[in-house]
mmCIF file of N, CA and C in Angstrom:
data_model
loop_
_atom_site.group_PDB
_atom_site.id
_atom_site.type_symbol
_atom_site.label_atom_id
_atom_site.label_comp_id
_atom_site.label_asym_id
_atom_site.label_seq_id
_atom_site.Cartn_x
_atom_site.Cartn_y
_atom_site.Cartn_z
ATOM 1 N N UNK E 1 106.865 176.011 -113.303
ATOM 2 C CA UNK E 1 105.937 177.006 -112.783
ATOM 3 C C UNK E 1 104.513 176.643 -113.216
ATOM 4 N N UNK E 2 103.805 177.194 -112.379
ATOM 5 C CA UNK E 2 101.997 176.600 -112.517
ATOM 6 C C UNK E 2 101.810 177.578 -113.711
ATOM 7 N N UNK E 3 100.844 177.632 -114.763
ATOM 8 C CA UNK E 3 100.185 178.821 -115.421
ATOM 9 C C UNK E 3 99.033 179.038 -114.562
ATOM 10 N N UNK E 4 98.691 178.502 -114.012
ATOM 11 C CA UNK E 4 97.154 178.845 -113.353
ATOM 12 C C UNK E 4 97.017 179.296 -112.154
ATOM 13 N N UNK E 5 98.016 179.745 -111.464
ATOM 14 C CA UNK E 5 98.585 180.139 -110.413
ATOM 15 C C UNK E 5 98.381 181.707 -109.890
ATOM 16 N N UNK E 6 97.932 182.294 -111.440
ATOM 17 C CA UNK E 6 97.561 183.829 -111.583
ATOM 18 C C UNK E 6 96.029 183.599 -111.378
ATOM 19 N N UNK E 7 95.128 182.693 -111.488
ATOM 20 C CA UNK E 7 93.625 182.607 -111.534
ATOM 21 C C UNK E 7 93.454 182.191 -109.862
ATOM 22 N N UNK E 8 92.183 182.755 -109.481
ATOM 23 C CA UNK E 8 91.931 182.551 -108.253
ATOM 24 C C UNK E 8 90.516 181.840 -108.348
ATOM 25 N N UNK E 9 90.020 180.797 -108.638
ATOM 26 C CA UNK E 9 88.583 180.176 -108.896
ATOM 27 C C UNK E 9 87.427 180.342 -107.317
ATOM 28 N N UNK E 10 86.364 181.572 -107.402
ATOM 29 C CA UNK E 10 85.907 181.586 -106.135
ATOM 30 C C UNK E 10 84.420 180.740 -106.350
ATOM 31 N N UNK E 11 84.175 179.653 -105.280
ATOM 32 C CA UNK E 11 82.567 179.596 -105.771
ATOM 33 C C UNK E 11 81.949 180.070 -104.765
ATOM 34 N N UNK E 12 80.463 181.232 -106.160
ATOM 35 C CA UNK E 12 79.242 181.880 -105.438
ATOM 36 C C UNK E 12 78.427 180.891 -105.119
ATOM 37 N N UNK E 13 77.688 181.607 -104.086
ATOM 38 C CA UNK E 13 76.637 180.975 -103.644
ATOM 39 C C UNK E 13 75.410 181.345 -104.248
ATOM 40 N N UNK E 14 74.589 180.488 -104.855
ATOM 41 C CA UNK E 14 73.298 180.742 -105.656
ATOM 42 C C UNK E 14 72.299 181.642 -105.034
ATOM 43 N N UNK E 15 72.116 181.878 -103.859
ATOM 44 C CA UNK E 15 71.581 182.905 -103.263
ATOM 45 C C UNK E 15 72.206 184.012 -103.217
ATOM 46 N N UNK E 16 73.647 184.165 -103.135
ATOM 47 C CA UNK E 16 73.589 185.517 -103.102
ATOM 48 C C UNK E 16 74.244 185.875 -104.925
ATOM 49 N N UNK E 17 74.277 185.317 -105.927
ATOM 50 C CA UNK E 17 74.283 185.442 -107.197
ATOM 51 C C UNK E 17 72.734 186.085 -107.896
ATOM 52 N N UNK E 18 71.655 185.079 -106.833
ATOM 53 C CA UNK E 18 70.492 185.494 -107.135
ATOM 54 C C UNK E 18 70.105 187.341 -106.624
ATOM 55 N N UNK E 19 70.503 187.462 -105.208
ATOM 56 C CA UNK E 19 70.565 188.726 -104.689
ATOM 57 C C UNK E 19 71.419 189.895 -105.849
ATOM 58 N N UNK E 20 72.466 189.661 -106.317
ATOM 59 C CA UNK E 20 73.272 190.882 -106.904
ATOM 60 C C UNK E 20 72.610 190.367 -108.300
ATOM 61 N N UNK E 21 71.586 189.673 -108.764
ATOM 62 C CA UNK E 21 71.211 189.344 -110.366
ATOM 63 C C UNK E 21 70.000 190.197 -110.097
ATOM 64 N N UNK E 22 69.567 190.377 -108.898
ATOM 65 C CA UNK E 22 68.416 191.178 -109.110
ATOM 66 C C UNK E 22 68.263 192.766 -108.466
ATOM 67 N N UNK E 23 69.651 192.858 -107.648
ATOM 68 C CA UNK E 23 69.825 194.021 -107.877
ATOM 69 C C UNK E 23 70.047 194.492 -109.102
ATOM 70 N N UNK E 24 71.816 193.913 -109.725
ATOM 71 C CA UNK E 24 71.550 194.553 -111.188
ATOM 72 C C UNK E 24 70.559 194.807 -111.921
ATOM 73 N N UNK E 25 69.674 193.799 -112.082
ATOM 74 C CA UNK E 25 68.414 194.046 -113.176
ATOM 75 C C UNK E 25 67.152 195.356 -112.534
ATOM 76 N N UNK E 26 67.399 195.613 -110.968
ATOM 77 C CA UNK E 26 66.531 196.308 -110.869
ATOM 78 C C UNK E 26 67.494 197.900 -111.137
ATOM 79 N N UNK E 27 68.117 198.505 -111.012
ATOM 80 C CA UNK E 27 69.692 199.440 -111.573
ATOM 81 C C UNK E 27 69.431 198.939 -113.055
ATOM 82 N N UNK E 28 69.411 198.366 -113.607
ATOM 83 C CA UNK E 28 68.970 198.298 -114.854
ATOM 84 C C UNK E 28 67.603 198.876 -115.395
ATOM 85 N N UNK E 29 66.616 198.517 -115.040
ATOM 86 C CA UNK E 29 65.088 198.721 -114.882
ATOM 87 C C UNK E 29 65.089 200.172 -114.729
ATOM 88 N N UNK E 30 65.490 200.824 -113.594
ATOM 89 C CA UNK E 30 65.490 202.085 -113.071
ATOM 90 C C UNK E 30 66.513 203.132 -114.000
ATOM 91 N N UNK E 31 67.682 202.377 -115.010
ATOM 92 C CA UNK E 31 68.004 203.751 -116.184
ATOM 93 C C UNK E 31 67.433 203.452 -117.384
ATOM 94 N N UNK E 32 66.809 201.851 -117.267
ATOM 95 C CA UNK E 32 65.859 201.785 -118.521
ATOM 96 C C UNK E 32 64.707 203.204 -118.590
ATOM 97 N N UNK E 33 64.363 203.321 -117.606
ATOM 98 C CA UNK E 33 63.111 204.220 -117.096
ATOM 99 C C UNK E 33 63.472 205.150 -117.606
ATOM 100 N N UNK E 34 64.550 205.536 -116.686
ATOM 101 C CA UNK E 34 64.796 207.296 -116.985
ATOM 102 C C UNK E 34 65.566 207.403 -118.479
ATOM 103 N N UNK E 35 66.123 206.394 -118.764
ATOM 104 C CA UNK E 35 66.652 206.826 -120.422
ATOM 105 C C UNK E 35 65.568 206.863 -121.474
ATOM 106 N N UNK E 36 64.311 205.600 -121.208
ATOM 107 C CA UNK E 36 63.270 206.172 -122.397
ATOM 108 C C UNK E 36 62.845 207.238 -122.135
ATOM 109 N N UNK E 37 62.299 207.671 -120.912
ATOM 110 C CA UNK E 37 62.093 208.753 -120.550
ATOM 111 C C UNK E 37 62.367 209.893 -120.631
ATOM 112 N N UNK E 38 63.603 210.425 -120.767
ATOM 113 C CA UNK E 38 64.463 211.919 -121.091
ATOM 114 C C UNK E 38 64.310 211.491 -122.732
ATOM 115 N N UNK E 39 64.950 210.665 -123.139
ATOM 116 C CA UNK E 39 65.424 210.392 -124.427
ATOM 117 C C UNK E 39 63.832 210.968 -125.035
ATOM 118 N N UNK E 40 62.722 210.443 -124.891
ATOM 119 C CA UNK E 40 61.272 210.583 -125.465
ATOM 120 C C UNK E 40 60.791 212.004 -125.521
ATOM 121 N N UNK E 41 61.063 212.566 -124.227
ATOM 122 C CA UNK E 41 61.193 214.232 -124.167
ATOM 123 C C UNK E 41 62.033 214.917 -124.691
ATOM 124 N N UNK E 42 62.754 214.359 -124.977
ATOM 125 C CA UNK E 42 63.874 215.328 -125.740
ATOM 126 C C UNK E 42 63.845 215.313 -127.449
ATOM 127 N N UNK E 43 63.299 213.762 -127.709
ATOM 128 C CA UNK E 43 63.293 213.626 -129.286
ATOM 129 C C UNK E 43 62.056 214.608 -129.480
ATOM 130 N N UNK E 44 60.840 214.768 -128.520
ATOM 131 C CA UNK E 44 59.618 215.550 -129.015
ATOM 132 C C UNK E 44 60.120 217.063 -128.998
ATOM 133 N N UNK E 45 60.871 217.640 -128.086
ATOM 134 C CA UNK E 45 61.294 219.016 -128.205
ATOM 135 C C UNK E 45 62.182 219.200 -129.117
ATOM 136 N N UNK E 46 63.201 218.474 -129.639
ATOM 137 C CA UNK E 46 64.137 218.711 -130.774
ATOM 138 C C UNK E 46 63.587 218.200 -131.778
ATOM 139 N N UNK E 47 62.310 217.763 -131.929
ATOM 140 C CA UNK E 47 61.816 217.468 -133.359
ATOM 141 C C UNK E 47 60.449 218.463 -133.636
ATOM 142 N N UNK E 48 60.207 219.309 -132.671
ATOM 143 C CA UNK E 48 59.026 221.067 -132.953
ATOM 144 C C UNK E 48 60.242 222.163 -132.539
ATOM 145 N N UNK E 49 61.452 221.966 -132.691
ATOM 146 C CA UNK E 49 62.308 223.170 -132.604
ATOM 147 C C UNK E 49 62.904 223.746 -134.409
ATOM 148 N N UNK E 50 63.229 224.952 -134.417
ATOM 149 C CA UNK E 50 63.563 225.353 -135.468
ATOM 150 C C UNK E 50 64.965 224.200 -136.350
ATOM 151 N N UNK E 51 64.765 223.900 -137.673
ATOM 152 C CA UNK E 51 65.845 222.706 -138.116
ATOM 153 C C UNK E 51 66.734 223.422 -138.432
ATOM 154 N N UNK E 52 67.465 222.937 -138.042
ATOM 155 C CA UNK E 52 69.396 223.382 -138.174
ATOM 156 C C UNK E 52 69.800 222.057 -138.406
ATOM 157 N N UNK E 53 71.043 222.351 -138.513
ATOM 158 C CA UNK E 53 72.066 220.704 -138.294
ATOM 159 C C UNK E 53 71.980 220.268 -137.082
ATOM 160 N N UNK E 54 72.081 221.448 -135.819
ATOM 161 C CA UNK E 54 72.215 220.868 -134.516
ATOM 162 C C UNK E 54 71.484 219.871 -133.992
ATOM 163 N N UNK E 55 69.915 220.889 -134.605
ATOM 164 C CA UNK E 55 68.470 220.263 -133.987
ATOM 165 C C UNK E 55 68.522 218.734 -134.957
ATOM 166 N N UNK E 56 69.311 218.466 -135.460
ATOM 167 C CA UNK E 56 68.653 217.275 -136.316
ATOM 168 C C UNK E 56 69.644 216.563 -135.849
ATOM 169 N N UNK E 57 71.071 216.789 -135.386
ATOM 170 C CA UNK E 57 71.629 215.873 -134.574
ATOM 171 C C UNK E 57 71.116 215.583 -133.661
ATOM 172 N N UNK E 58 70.598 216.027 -132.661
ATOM 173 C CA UNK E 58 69.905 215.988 -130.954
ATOM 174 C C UNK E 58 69.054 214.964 -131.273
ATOM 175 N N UNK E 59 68.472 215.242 -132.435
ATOM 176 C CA UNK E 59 66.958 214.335 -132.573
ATOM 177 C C UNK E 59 68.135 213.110 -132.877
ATOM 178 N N UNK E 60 68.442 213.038 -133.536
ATOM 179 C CA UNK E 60 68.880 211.901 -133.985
ATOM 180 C C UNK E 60 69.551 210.841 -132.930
ATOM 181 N N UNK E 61 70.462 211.307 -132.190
ATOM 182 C CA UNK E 61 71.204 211.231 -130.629
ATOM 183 C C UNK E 61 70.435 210.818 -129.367
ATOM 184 N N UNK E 62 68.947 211.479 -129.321
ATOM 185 C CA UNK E 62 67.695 210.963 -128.883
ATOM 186 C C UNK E 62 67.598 209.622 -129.131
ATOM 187 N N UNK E 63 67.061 209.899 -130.767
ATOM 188 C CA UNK E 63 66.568 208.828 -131.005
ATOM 189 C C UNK E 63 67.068 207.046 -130.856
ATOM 190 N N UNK E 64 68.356 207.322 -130.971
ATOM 191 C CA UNK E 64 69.153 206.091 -131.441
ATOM 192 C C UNK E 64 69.497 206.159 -129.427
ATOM 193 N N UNK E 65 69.437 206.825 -128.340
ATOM 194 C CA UNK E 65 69.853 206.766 -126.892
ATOM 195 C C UNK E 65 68.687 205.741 -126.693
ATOM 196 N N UNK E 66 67.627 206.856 -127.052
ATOM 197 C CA UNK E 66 66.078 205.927 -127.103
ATOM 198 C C UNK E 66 66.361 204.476 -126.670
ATOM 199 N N UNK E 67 66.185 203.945 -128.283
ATOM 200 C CA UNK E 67 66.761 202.576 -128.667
ATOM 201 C C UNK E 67 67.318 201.712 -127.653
ATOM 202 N N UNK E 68 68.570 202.150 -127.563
ATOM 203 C CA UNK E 68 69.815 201.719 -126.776
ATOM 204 C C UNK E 68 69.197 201.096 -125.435
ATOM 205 N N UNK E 69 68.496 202.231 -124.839
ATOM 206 C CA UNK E 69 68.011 202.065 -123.415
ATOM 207 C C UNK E 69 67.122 200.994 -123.426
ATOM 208 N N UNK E 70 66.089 200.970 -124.266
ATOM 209 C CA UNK E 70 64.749 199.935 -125.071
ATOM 210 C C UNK E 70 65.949 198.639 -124.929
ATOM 211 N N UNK E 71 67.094 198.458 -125.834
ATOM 212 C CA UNK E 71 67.648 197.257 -125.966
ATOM 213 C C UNK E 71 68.081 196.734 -124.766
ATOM 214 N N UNK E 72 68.201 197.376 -123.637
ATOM 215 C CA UNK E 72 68.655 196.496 -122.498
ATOM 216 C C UNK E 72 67.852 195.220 -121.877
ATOM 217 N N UNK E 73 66.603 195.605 -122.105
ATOM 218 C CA UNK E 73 65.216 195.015 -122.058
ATOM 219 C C UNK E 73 65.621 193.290 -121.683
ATOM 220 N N UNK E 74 66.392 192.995 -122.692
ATOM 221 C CA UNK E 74 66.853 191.557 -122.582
ATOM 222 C C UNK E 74 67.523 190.654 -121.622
ATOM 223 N N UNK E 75 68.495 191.512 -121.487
ATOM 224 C CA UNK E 75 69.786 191.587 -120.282
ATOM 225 C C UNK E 75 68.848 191.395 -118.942
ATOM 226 N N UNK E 76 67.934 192.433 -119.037
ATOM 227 C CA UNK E 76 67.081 192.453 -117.677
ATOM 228 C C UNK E 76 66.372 191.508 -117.154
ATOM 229 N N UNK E 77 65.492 190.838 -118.494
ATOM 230 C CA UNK E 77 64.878 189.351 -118.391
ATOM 231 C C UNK E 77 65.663 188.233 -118.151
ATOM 232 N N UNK E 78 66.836 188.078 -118.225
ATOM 233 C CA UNK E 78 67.740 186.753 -118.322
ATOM 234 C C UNK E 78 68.160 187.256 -116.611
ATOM 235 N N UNK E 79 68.256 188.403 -115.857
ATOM 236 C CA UNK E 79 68.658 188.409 -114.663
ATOM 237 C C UNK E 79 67.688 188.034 -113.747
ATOM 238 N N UNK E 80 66.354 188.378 -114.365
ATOM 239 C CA UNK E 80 65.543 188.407 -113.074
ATOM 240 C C UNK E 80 64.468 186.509 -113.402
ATOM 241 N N UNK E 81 65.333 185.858 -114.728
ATOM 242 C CA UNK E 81 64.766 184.479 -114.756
ATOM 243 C C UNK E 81 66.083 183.440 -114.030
ATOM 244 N N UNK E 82 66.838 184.512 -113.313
ATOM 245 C CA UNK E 82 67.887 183.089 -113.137
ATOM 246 C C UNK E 82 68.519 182.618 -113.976
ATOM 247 N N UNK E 83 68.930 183.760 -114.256
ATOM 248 C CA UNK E 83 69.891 183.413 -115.690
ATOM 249 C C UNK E 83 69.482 182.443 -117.107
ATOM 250 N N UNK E 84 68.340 182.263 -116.665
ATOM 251 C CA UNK E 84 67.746 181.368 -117.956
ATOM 252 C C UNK E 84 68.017 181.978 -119.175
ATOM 253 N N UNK E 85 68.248 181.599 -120.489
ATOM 254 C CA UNK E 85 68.124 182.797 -121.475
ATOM 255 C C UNK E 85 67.956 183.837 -121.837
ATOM 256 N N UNK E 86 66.341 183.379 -122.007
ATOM 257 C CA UNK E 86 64.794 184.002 -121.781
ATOM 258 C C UNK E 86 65.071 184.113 -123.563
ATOM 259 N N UNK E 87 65.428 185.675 -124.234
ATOM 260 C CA UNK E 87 65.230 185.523 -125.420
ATOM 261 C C UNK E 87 66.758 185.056 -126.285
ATOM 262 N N UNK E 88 67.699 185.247 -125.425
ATOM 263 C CA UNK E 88 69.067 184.865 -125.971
ATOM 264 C C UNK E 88 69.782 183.628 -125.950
ATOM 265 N N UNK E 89 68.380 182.463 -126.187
ATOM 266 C CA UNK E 89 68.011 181.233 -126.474
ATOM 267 C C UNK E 89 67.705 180.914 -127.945
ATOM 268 N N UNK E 90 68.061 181.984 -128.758
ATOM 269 C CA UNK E 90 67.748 181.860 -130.111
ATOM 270 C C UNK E 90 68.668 182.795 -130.811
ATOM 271 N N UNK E 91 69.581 181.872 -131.792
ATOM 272 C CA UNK E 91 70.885 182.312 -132.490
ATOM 273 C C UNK E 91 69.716 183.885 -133.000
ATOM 274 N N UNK E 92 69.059 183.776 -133.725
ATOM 275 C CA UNK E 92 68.650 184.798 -134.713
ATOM 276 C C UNK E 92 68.850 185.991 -133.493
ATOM 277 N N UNK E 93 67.656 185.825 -132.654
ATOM 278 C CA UNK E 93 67.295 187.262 -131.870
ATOM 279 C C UNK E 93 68.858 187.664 -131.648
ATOM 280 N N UNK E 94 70.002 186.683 -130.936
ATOM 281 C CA UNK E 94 71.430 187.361 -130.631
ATOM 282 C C UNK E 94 72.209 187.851 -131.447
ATOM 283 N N UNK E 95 71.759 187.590 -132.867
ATOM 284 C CA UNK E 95 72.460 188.165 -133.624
ATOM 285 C C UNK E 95 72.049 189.376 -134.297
ATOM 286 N N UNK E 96 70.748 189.339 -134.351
ATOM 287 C CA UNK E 96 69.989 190.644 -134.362
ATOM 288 C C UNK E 96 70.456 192.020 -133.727
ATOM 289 N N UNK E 97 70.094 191.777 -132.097
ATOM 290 C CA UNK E 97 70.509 191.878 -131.190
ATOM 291 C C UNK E 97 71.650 192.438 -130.770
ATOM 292 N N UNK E 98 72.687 191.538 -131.650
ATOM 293 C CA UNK E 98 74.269 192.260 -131.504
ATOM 294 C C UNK E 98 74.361 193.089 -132.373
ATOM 295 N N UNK E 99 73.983 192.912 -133.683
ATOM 296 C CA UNK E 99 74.225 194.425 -134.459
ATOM 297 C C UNK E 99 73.789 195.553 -134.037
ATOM 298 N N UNK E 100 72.217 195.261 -133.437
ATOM 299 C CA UNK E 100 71.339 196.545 -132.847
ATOM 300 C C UNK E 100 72.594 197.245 -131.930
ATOM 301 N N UNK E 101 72.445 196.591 -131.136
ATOM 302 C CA UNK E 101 73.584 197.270 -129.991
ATOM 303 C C UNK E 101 75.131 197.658 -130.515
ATOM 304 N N UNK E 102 75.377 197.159 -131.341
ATOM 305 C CA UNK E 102 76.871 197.892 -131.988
ATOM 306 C C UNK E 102 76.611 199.074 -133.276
ATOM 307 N N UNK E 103 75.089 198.950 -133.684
ATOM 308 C CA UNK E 103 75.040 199.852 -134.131
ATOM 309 C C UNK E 103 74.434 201.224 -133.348
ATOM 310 N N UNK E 104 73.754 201.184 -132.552
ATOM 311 C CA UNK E 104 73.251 201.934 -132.045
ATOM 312 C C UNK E 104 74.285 202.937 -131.332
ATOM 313 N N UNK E 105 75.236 202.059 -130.809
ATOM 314 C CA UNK E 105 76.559 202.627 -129.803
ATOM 315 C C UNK E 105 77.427 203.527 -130.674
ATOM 316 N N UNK E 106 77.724 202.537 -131.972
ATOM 317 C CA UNK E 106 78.361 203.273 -132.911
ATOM 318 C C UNK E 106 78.169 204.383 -133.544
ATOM 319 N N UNK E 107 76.969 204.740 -133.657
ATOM 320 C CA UNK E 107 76.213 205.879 -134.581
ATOM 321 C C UNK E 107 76.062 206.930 -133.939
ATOM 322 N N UNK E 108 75.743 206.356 -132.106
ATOM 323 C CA UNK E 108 75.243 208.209 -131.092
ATOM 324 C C UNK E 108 76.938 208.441 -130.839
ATOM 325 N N UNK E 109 77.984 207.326 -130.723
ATOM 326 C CA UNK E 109 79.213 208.294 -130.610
ATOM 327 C C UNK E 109 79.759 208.666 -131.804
ATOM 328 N N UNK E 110 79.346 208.366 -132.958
ATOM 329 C CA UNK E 110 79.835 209.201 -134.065
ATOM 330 C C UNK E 110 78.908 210.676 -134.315
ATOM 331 N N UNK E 111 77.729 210.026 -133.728
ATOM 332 C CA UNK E 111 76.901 211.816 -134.025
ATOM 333 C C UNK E 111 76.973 213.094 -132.864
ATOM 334 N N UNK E 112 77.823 212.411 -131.651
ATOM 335 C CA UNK E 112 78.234 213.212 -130.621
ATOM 336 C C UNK E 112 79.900 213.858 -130.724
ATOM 337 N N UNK E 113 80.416 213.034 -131.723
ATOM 338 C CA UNK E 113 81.138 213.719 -132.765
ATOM 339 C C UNK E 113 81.400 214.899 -133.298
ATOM 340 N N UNK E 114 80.271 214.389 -134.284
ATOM 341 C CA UNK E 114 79.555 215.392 -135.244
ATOM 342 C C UNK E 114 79.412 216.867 -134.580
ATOM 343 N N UNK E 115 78.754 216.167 -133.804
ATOM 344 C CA UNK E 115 77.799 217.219 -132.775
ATOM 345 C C UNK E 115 78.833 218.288 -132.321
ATOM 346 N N UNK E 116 80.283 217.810 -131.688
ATOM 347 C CA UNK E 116 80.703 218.665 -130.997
ATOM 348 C C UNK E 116 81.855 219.210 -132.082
ATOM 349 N N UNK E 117 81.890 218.800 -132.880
ATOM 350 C CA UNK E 117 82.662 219.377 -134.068
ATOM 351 C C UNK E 117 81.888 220.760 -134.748
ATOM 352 N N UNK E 118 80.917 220.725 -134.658
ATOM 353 C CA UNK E 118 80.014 221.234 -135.336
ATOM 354 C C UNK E 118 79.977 222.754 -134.223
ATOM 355 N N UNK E 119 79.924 222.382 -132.876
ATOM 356 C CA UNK E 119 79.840 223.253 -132.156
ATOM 357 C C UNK E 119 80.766 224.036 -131.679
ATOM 358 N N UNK E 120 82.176 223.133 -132.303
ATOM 359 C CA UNK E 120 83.792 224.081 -132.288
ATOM 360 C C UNK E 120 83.952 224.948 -133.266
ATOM 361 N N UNK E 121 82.923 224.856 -134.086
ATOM 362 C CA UNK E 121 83.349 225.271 -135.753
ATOM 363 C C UNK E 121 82.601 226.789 -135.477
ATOM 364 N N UNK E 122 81.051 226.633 -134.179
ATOM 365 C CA UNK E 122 80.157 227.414 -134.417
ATOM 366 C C UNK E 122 81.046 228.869 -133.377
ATOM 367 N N UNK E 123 81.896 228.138 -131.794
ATOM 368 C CA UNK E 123 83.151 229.192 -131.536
ATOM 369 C C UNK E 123 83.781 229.434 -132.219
ATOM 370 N N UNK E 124 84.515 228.920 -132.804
ATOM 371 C CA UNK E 124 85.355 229.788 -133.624
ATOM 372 C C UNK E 124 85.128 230.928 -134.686
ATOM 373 N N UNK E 125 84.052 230.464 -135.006
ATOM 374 C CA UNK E 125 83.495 231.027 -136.102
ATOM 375 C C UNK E 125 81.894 231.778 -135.799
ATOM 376 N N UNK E 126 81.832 232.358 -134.560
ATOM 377 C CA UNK E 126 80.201 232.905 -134.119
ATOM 378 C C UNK E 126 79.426 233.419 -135.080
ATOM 379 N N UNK E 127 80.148 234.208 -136.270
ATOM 380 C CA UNK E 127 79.184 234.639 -137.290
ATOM 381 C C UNK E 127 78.535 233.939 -138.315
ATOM 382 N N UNK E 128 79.012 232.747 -138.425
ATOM 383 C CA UNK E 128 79.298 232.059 -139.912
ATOM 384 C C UNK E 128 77.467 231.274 -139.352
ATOM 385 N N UNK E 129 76.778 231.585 -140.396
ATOM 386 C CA UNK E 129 75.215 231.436 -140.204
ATOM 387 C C UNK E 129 75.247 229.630 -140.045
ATOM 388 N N UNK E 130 73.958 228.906 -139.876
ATOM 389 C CA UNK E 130 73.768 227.755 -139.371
ATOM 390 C C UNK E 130 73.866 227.243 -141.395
#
């Protein structure tokens, strides 16, 4: 029996690789936008709101979405150079780079966690002060 028999090898055509590299990057571009964007409004209203735990999760959840959205930045440049590098031509920045993004991911779903733990505790318990 073949093993390779399960793989189907298709070749793209560089034009239209180029077409869906720059759609993606522009769908990229466009939630880059709106994620610094909400994320920036939202860290300024949950950081002049009264401090609780909640308000300091939100900010925090902001802040680190912020980020996240900021880090795509890269991804976007390597689509719209033709796949050239651009900055992920240099061990350091990718390794940088990769922690940023595993930490960043890691921390807003542990504080969305938090967050909604916090907010089961606050049903169950409606009286129990902040």
């Amino acid at each position: 029996m073949n093993r390779s028999s399960h793989f189907v090898i298709i070749q793209i055509d560089a034009t239209k690789l180029k077409t869906w590299d720059c759609l993606l990057g522009t769908a990229m571009i466009f939630c880059m936008v709106v994620s610094t964007l909400g994320n920036s409004n939202a860290f300024v209203f949950f950081s002049r709101e009264k401090k609780t735990l909640a308000t300091y999760l939100y900010t925090a959840i902001t802040a680190l979405d912020f980020f996240t959205g900021i880090n795509f930045l890269p991804i976007v440049l390597t689509l719209f150079s033709g796949r050239e590098p651009v900055l992920f031509g240099y061990q350091g920045f990718c390794t940088i780079w990769t922690i940023c993004m595993d930490y960043f991911m890691d921390i807003s779903t542990f504080l969305v966690v938090l967050l909604s733990v916090t907010r089961t505790i606050k049903i169950v318990f409606p009286f129990l002060s902040d």
